[in-house]
Amino acid sequence: MSSNLDQLYRQVIMDHYKNPRNKGSIEDGALTIDMNNPTCGDRIHLTIQVEGGVVQDAKFDGEGCSISMSSASMMTQAIKGRNIDEALQLSHIFSDMMLGKEYDDSIDLGDIEALNGVSKFPARIKCATLAWKAMEKGVSEEKK
């Protein structure tokens, strides 16, 4: 990856960290998921409003490193307006990207693409995937 692209990705990640999108929580009837990463102390409180099988809103709160918090910000943006199956598909694509596997690049990942470089740092993968795992847990329970 070129150094210019690396720099751009770092800027995108830091922008989501310093100016998180969808920070906060949803009160009435939202799915609520709390997860943490004991190895580094990242924790997330995720709330998701699902109506008719579609994610109407998603918010997060928590604390952690720039990777975990920016990933949560990107994830909440990415799943809004998607049905549960699409949100889960996006999570699987993200997981494959984090593991350095081939992934379906026909779907525009937007800012999420900036996290691609995390796959080079195995210790940080759990940071990047924490919010996604929380979302998977929440929407999987909703599907049942």
Backbone as numpy.savetxt, mean C-alpha at the origin, in Angstrom:
# Nx Ny Nz CAx CAy CAz Cx Cy Cz
18.76 0.59 -13.43 17.90 1.76 -13.43 18.80 2.99 -13.43
18.44 3.97 -14.19 19.27 5.17 -14.27 19.21 5.95 -12.97
20.26 6.72 -12.72 20.30 7.50 -11.48 19.21 8.58 -11.48
18.85 9.10 -12.66 17.77 10.09 -12.73 16.43 9.47 -12.32
16.20 8.24 -12.77 14.96 7.55 -12.41 14.96 7.21 -10.92
16.09 6.76 -10.40 16.21 6.50 -8.96 15.87 7.76 -8.16
16.41 8.87 -8.59 16.18 10.15 -7.91 14.69 10.52 -7.96
14.07 10.34 -9.12 12.65 10.63 -9.25 11.83 9.74 -8.31
12.15 8.46 -8.27 11.44 7.53 -7.39 11.61 7.93 -5.93
12.81 8.32 -5.55 13.03 8.78 -4.17 12.17 9.99 -3.85
12.07 10.90 -4.82 11.25 12.10 -4.63 9.78 11.74 -4.45
9.29 10.79 -5.24 7.89 10.36 -5.14 7.64 9.74 -3.77
8.55 8.87 -3.34 8.41 8.21 -2.03 8.42 9.25 -0.92
9.34 10.18 -0.96 9.42 11.20 0.09 8.21 12.13 0.06
7.67 12.41 -1.12 6.47 13.24 -1.19 5.30 12.55 -0.49
5.13 11.24 -0.72 4.05 10.51 -0.04 4.30 10.41 1.46
5.57 10.37 1.85 5.89 10.29 3.29 5.62 11.62 3.97
6.06 12.70 3.36 5.89 14.03 3.97 4.48 14.59 3.80
3.80 14.18 2.74 2.44 14.66 2.44 1.54 13.46 2.18
1.29 12.65 3.22 0.53 11.42 2.99 -0.89 11.69 2.51
-1.31 10.88 1.57 -2.68 10.94 1.08 -3.53 10.02 1.94
-4.75 10.44 2.21 -5.71 9.60 2.92 -5.30 9.26 4.35
-4.61 10.16 5.01 -4.23 9.95 6.40 -5.44 10.23 7.27
-5.69 9.39 8.23 -6.82 9.55 9.13 -7.56 8.23 9.27
-8.84 8.30 9.65 -9.62 7.07 9.76 -11.07 7.36 9.40
-11.76 6.29 9.06 -13.18 6.35 8.72 -13.91 5.77 9.93
-14.92 6.47 10.39 -15.60 6.05 11.61 -16.72 5.04 11.39
-17.71 5.39 10.61 -18.95 4.61 10.56 -18.88 3.38 9.68
-18.93 2.22 10.30 -19.08 0.96 9.58 -17.93 0.53 8.70
-16.77 1.10 8.89 -15.63 0.75 8.04 -14.93 -0.51 8.56
-14.32 -1.23 7.63 -13.44 -2.32 8.03 -12.25 -1.70 8.74
-11.84 -2.28 9.83 -10.71 -1.75 10.58 -9.67 -2.85 10.75
-8.46 -2.56 10.34 -7.38 -3.54 10.40 -6.17 -2.88 11.05
-5.64 -3.52 12.07 -4.42 -3.06 12.72 -3.35 -4.12 12.52
-2.21 -3.69 12.01 -1.08 -4.62 11.83 0.21 -3.91 12.20
1.20 -4.70 12.54 2.50 -4.12 12.80 3.60 -5.04 12.28
4.77 -4.46 12.14 5.94 -5.20 11.71 6.90 -5.19 12.91
6.90 -6.25 13.70 7.70 -6.26 14.92 9.20 -6.13 14.69
9.69 -6.48 13.50 11.12 -6.41 13.26 11.63 -4.97 13.20
10.75 -4.03 12.79 11.24 -2.65 12.69 10.34 -1.64 13.41
9.20 -2.08 13.92 8.34 -1.17 14.67 7.28 -0.44 13.86
7.22 -0.68 12.55 6.17 -0.05 11.75 4.82 -0.58 12.22
3.83 0.32 12.29 2.48 -0.11 12.61 1.49 0.70 11.78
0.39 0.04 11.45 -0.63 0.71 10.64 -2.02 0.42 11.19
-2.85 1.44 11.12 -4.28 1.34 11.44 -4.98 1.73 10.14
-5.58 0.74 9.50 -6.20 0.94 8.20 -7.71 0.83 8.33
-8.43 1.78 7.74 -9.89 1.70 7.69 -10.31 1.78 6.23
-11.23 0.90 5.86 -11.69 0.80 4.48 -13.21 0.77 4.46
-13.79 1.63 3.66 -15.25 1.65 3.48 -15.57 0.93 2.18
-16.29 -0.19 2.29 -16.67 -0.98 1.12 -18.19 -0.98 1.01
-18.67 -0.61 -0.16 -20.11 -0.64 -0.42 -20.33 -1.29 -1.77
-21.21 -2.30 -1.79 -21.50 -2.99 -3.04 -20.28 -3.65 -3.65
-19.36 -4.08 -2.81 -18.15 -4.74 -3.29 -17.09 -3.81 -3.85
-17.30 -2.49 -3.69 -16.35 -1.51 -4.21 -15.77 -0.70 -3.05
-14.46 -0.47 -3.09 -13.80 0.34 -2.08 -14.17 1.80 -2.33
-14.99 2.35 -1.45 -15.43 3.73 -1.57 -14.40 4.69 -0.98
-13.76 4.26 0.11 -12.79 5.12 0.77 -11.80 4.24 1.52
-10.61 4.75 1.72 -9.57 4.05 2.47 -8.69 5.10 3.13
-8.44 4.91 4.41 -7.59 5.83 5.16 -6.66 5.01 6.05
-5.54 5.63 6.39 -4.60 4.94 7.27 -4.04 5.92 8.30
-3.59 5.34 9.37 -2.84 6.07 10.37 -1.77 5.10 10.86
-0.80 5.60 11.54 0.24 4.73 12.04 1.56 5.46 12.09
2.58 4.68 12.33 3.91 5.26 12.36 4.90 4.23 11.83
5.93 4.76 11.22 6.93 3.87 10.67 7.87 4.63 9.76
8.67 3.87 9.06 9.67 4.45 8.18 9.02 5.05 6.94
9.83 5.76 6.16 9.32 6.42 4.95 8.75 5.40 3.97
9.34 4.23 3.90 8.86 3.21 2.95 7.46 2.73 3.36
7.26 2.38 4.62 5.95 1.84 5.03 4.85 2.88 4.94
5.15 4.11 5.35 4.11 5.14 5.34 3.80 5.63 3.93
4.81 5.74 3.07 4.54 6.15 1.69 3.81 5.04 0.94
4.14 3.79 1.23 3.45 2.68 0.60 1.97 2.67 1.01
1.68 2.96 2.27 0.30 3.03 2.74 -0.46 4.15 2.02
0.20 5.28 1.86 -0.41 6.41 1.16 -0.73 6.03 -0.28
0.22 5.40 -0.95 0.03 4.99 -2.35 -1.06 3.94 -2.47
-1.06 2.99 -1.54 -2.04 1.91 -1.58 -3.46 2.45 -1.42
-3.67 3.36 -0.47 -5.03 3.87 -0.27 -5.52 4.61 -1.51
-4.61 5.32 -2.17 -5.00 5.99 -3.42 -5.35 4.97 -4.50
-4.58 3.92 -4.59 -4.72 2.95 -5.67 -5.99 2.12 -5.58
-6.47 1.83 -4.37 -7.62 0.93 -4.25 -8.97 1.64 -4.27
-8.98 2.94 -4.04 -10.26 3.67 -4.05 -10.93 3.54 -5.41
-12.20 3.19 -5.39 -12.96 3.06 -6.62 -12.84 1.70 -7.29
-11.99 0.85 -6.75 -11.82 -0.49 -7.32 -12.70 -1.48 -6.57
-13.11 -2.53 -7.27 -13.84 -3.58 -6.56 -12.82 -4.41 -5.78
-13.34 -5.23 -4.89 -12.47 -6.00 -3.98 -11.50 -6.88 -4.76
-11.97 -7.54 -5.82 -11.09 -8.42 -6.60 -9.97 -7.63 -7.27
-10.28 -6.44 -7.77 -9.25 -5.60 -8.38 -8.22 -5.15 -7.33
-8.70 -4.80 -6.14 -7.79 -4.38 -5.07 -6.86 -5.53 -4.68
-7.41 -6.74 -4.60 -6.59 -7.90 -4.27 -5.60 -8.21 -5.40
-6.04 -8.07 -6.65 -5.15 -8.29 -7.79 -3.98 -7.30 -7.75
-4.29 -6.05 -7.45 -3.26 -5.03 -7.35 -2.26 -5.39 -6.25
-2.77 -5.91 -5.14 -1.90 -6.32 -4.04 -0.98 -7.46 -4.45
-1.49 -8.40 -5.22 -0.66 -9.53 -5.68 0.41 -9.05 -6.66
0.04 -8.11 -7.52 1.02 -7.53 -8.45 2.12 -6.82 -7.66
1.71 -6.06 -6.64 2.68 -5.35 -5.81 3.60 -6.33 -5.09
3.03 -7.39 -4.57 3.83 -8.41 -3.87 4.85 -9.04 -4.81
4.42 -9.37 -6.03 5.36 -9.94 -7.01 6.48 -8.94 -7.32
6.11 -7.66 -7.46 7.11 -6.63 -7.73 8.12 -6.55 -6.59
7.63 -6.63 -5.35 8.53 -6.55 -4.19 9.46 -7.75 -4.11
8.98 -8.90 -4.57 9.79 -10.11 -4.52 10.69 -10.27 -5.74
10.67 -9.26 -6.62 11.52 -9.30 -7.81 11.03 -10.27 -8.86
9.77 -10.69 -8.75 9.19 -11.61 -9.72 8.64 -10.83 -10.90
8.39 -11.56 -11.99 7.69 -10.97 -13.13 6.29 -10.61 -12.64
5.78 -9.46 -13.07 4.43 -9.08 -12.67 3.69 -8.47 -13.85
2.39 -8.46 -13.75 1.53 -7.94 -14.80 1.71 -6.43 -14.88
2.42 -5.97 -15.90 2.67 -4.54 -16.02 1.68 -3.86 -16.96
0.59 -4.59 -17.30 -0.44 -3.99 -18.15 -1.32 -3.02 -17.34
-1.26 -3.14 -16.03 -2.02 -2.25 -15.16 -1.11 -1.09 -14.75
-1.60 0.12 -14.93 -0.82 1.30 -14.56 -0.74 1.39 -13.05
0.45 1.26 -12.51 0.65 1.30 -11.06 0.82 2.72 -10.53
0.99 3.67 -11.42 1.14 5.06 -10.98 2.34 5.21 -10.04
2.14 5.94 -8.95 3.22 6.20 -7.99 3.79 4.94 -7.37
3.00 3.87 -7.33 3.45 2.61 -6.71 4.73 2.11 -7.36
4.88 2.39 -8.64 6.08 1.98 -9.39 7.35 2.49 -8.71
7.25 3.60 -8.00 8.42 4.19 -7.34 8.99 3.26 -6.27
8.20 2.33 -5.78 8.66 1.40 -4.74 9.39 0.19 -5.31
9.48 0.10 -6.61 10.11 -1.04 -7.27 11.51 -1.32 -6.73
12.28 -0.28 -6.47 13.65 -0.45 -5.99 13.77 -1.11 -4.63
12.69 -1.12 -3.87 12.71 -1.75 -2.53 13.05 -3.23 -2.64
12.71 -3.84 -3.76 12.96 -5.28 -3.93 14.45 -5.62 -3.81
15.32 -4.62 -3.98 16.77 -4.84 -3.86 17.22 -4.89 -2.40
16.32 -4.56 -1.48 16.64 -4.50 -0.05 15.68 -5.39 0.73
16.00 -6.69 0.82 15.08 -7.65 1.44 14.56 -7.23 2.82
15.37 -6.57 3.60 14.94 -6.16 4.94 13.83 -5.12 4.89
13.69 -4.42 3.78 12.68 -3.36 3.66 11.39 -3.82 3.00
11.37 -5.02 2.46 10.17 -5.50 1.76 8.98 -5.55 2.70
9.19 -6.01 3.94 8.08 -6.06 4.90 7.55 -4.66 5.21
8.42 -3.67 5.17 7.98 -2.28 5.38 7.02 -1.88 4.26
7.41 -2.18 3.04 6.62 -1.77 1.87 5.30 -2.52 1.78
5.27 -3.77 2.24 4.07 -4.59 2.06 3.11 -4.56 3.26
3.47 -3.92 4.34 2.63 -3.92 5.55 1.21 -3.44 5.27
1.06 -2.28 4.67 -0.28 -1.73 4.40 -1.05 -2.63 3.44
-0.35 -3.20 2.48 -0.99 -4.07 1.49 -1.51 -5.34 2.15
-0.72 -5.90 3.08 -1.15 -7.10 3.80 -2.37 -6.79 4.67
-2.38 -5.60 5.27 -3.53 -5.19 6.07 -4.78 -5.07 5.19
-4.62 -4.48 4.01 -5.74 -4.35 3.09 -6.24 -5.73 2.65
-5.32 -6.62 2.33 -5.72 -7.98 1.93 -6.53 -8.65 3.02
-6.05 -8.52 4.25 -6.75 -9.13 5.38 -8.16 -8.54 5.51
-8.28 -7.25 5.41 -9.58 -6.60 5.55 -10.56 -6.95 4.45
-10.13 -6.84 3.20 -11.07 -7.09 2.11 -11.37 -8.58 1.95
-10.45 -9.45 2.34 -10.72 -10.89 2.31 -11.81 -11.24 3.31
-11.77 -10.60 4.49 -12.82 -10.81 5.48 -14.14 -10.27 4.97
-14.11 -9.15 4.27 -15.32 -8.55 3.70 -15.94 -9.48 2.66
-15.10 -10.14 1.86 -15.59 -11.05 0.81 -16.36 -12.22 1.42
-15.94 -12.65 2.60 -16.60 -13.81 3.26 -17.91 -13.35 3.77
